[in-house]
C-alpha atoms as a PDB file:
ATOM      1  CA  UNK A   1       0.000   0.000   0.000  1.00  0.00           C
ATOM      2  CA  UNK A   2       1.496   3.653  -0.811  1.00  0.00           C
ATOM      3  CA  UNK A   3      -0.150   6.566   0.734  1.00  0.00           C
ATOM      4  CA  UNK A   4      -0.320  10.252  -0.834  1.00  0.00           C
ATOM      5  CA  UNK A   5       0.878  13.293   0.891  1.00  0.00           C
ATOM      6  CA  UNK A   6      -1.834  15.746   0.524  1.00  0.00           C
ATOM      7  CA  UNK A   7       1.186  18.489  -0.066  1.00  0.00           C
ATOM      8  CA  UNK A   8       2.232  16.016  -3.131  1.00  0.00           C
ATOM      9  CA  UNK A   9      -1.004  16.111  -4.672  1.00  0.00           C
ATOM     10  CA  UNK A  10      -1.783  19.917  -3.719  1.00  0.00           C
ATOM     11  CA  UNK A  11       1.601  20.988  -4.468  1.00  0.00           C
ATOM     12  CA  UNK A  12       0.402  20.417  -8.534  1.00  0.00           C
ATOM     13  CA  UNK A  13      -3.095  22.737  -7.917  1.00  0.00           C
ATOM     14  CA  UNK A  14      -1.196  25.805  -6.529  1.00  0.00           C
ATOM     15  CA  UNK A  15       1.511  25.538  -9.122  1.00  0.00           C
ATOM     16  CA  UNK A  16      -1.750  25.502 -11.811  1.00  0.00           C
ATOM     17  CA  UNK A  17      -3.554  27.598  -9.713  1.00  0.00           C
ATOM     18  CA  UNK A  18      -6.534  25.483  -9.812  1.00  0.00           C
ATOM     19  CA  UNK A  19      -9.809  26.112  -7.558  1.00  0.00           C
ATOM     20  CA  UNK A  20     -11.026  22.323  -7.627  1.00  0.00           C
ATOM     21  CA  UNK A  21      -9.291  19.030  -7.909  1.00  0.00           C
ATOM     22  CA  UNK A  22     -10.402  15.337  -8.142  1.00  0.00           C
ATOM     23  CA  UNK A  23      -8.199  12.790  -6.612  1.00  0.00           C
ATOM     24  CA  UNK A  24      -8.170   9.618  -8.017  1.00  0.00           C
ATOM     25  CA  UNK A  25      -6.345   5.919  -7.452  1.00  0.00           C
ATOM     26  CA  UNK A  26      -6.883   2.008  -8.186  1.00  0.00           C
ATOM     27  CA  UNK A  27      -7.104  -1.027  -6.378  1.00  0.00           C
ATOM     28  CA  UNK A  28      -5.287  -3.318  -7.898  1.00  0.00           C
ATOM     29  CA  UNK A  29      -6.927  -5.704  -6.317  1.00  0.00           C
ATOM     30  CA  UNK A  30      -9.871  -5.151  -8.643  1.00  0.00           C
ATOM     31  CA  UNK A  31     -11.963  -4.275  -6.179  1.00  0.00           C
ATOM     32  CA  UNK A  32     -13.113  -0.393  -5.626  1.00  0.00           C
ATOM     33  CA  UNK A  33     -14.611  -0.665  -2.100  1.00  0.00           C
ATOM     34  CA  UNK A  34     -12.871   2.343  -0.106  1.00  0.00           C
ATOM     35  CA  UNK A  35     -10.856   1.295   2.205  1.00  0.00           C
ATOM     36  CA  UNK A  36     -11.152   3.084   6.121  1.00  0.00           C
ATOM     37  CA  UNK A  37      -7.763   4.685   4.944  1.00  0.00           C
ATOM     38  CA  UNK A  38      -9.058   5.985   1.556  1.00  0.00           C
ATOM     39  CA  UNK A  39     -12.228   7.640   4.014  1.00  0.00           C
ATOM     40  CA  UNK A  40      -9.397   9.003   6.282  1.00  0.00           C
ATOM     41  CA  UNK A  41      -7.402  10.374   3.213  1.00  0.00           C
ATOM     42  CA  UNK A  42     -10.758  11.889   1.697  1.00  0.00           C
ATOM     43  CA  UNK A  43     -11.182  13.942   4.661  1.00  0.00           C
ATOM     44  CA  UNK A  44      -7.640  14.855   4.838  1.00  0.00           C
ATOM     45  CA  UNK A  45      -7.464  16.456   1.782  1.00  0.00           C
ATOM     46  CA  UNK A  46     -10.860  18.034   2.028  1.00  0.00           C
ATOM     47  CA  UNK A  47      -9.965  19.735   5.157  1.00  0.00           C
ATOM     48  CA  UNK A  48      -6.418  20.751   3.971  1.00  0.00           C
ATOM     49  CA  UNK A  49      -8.470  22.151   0.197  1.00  0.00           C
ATOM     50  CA  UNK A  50     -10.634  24.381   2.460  1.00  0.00           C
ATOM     51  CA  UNK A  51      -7.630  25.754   4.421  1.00  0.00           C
ATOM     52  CA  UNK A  52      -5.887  26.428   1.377  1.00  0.00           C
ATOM     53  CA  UNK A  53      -9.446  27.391  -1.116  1.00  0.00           C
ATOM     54  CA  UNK A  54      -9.121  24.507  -3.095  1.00  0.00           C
ATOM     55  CA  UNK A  55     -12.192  22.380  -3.219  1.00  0.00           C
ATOM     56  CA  UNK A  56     -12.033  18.910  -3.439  1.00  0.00           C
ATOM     57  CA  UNK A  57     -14.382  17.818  -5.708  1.00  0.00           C
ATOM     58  CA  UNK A  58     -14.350  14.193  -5.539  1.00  0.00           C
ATOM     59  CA  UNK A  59     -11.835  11.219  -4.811  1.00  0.00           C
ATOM     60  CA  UNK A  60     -12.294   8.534  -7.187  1.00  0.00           C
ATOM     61  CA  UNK A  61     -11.576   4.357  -6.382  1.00  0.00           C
ATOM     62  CA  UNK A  62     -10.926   2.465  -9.859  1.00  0.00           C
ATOM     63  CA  UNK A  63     -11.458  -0.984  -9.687  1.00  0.00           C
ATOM     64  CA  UNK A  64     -11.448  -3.937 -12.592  1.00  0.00           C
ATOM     65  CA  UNK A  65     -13.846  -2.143 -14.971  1.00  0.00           C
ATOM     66  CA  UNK A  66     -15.882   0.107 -12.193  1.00  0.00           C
ATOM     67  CA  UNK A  67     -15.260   2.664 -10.138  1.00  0.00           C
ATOM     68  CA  UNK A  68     -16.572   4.440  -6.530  1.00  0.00           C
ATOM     69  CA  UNK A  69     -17.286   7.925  -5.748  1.00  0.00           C
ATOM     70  CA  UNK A  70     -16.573   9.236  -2.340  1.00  0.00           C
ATOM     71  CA  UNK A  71     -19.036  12.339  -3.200  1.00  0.00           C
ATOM     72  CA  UNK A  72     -21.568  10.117  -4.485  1.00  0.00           C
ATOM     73  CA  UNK A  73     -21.220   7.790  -0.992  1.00  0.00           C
ATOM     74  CA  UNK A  74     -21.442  10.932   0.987  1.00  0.00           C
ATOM     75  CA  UNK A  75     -17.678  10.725   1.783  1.00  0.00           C
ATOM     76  CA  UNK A  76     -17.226  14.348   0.481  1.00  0.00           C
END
């Protein structure tokens, strides 16, 4: 398992100077069910987007041809 740094990932939307980003990863297990960390994550870079006025506008979990929102499971 690798885990993000939300500055890694936010570092890119300052440089760009974006409002909104959508996070995104796989499972390569084939399987998109979020995982407690990927819930933990979700709120950790929603928190740090509001501190720095980027929205976070949903994380997406790829699976073997499907995928889960976090916004559309309430997540976000």
């Amino acid at each position: 398992m690798s885990i993000a740094h939300p500055r890694e990932i936010f570092r890119g939307a300052v440089r760009y100077a974006a409002a909104r980003i959508i996070v995104a990863h796989n499972h390569p297990s084939g399987n998109p069910t979020p995982s407690d960390a990927d819930f933990t994550f979700t709120k950790r870079m929603a928190t740090c987007g509001e501190l720095m006025g980027i929205e976070l506008l949903d994380h997406i979990v790829i699976g073997s041809n499907t995928y889960i929102s976090l916004k559309e499971m309430g997540a976000i």
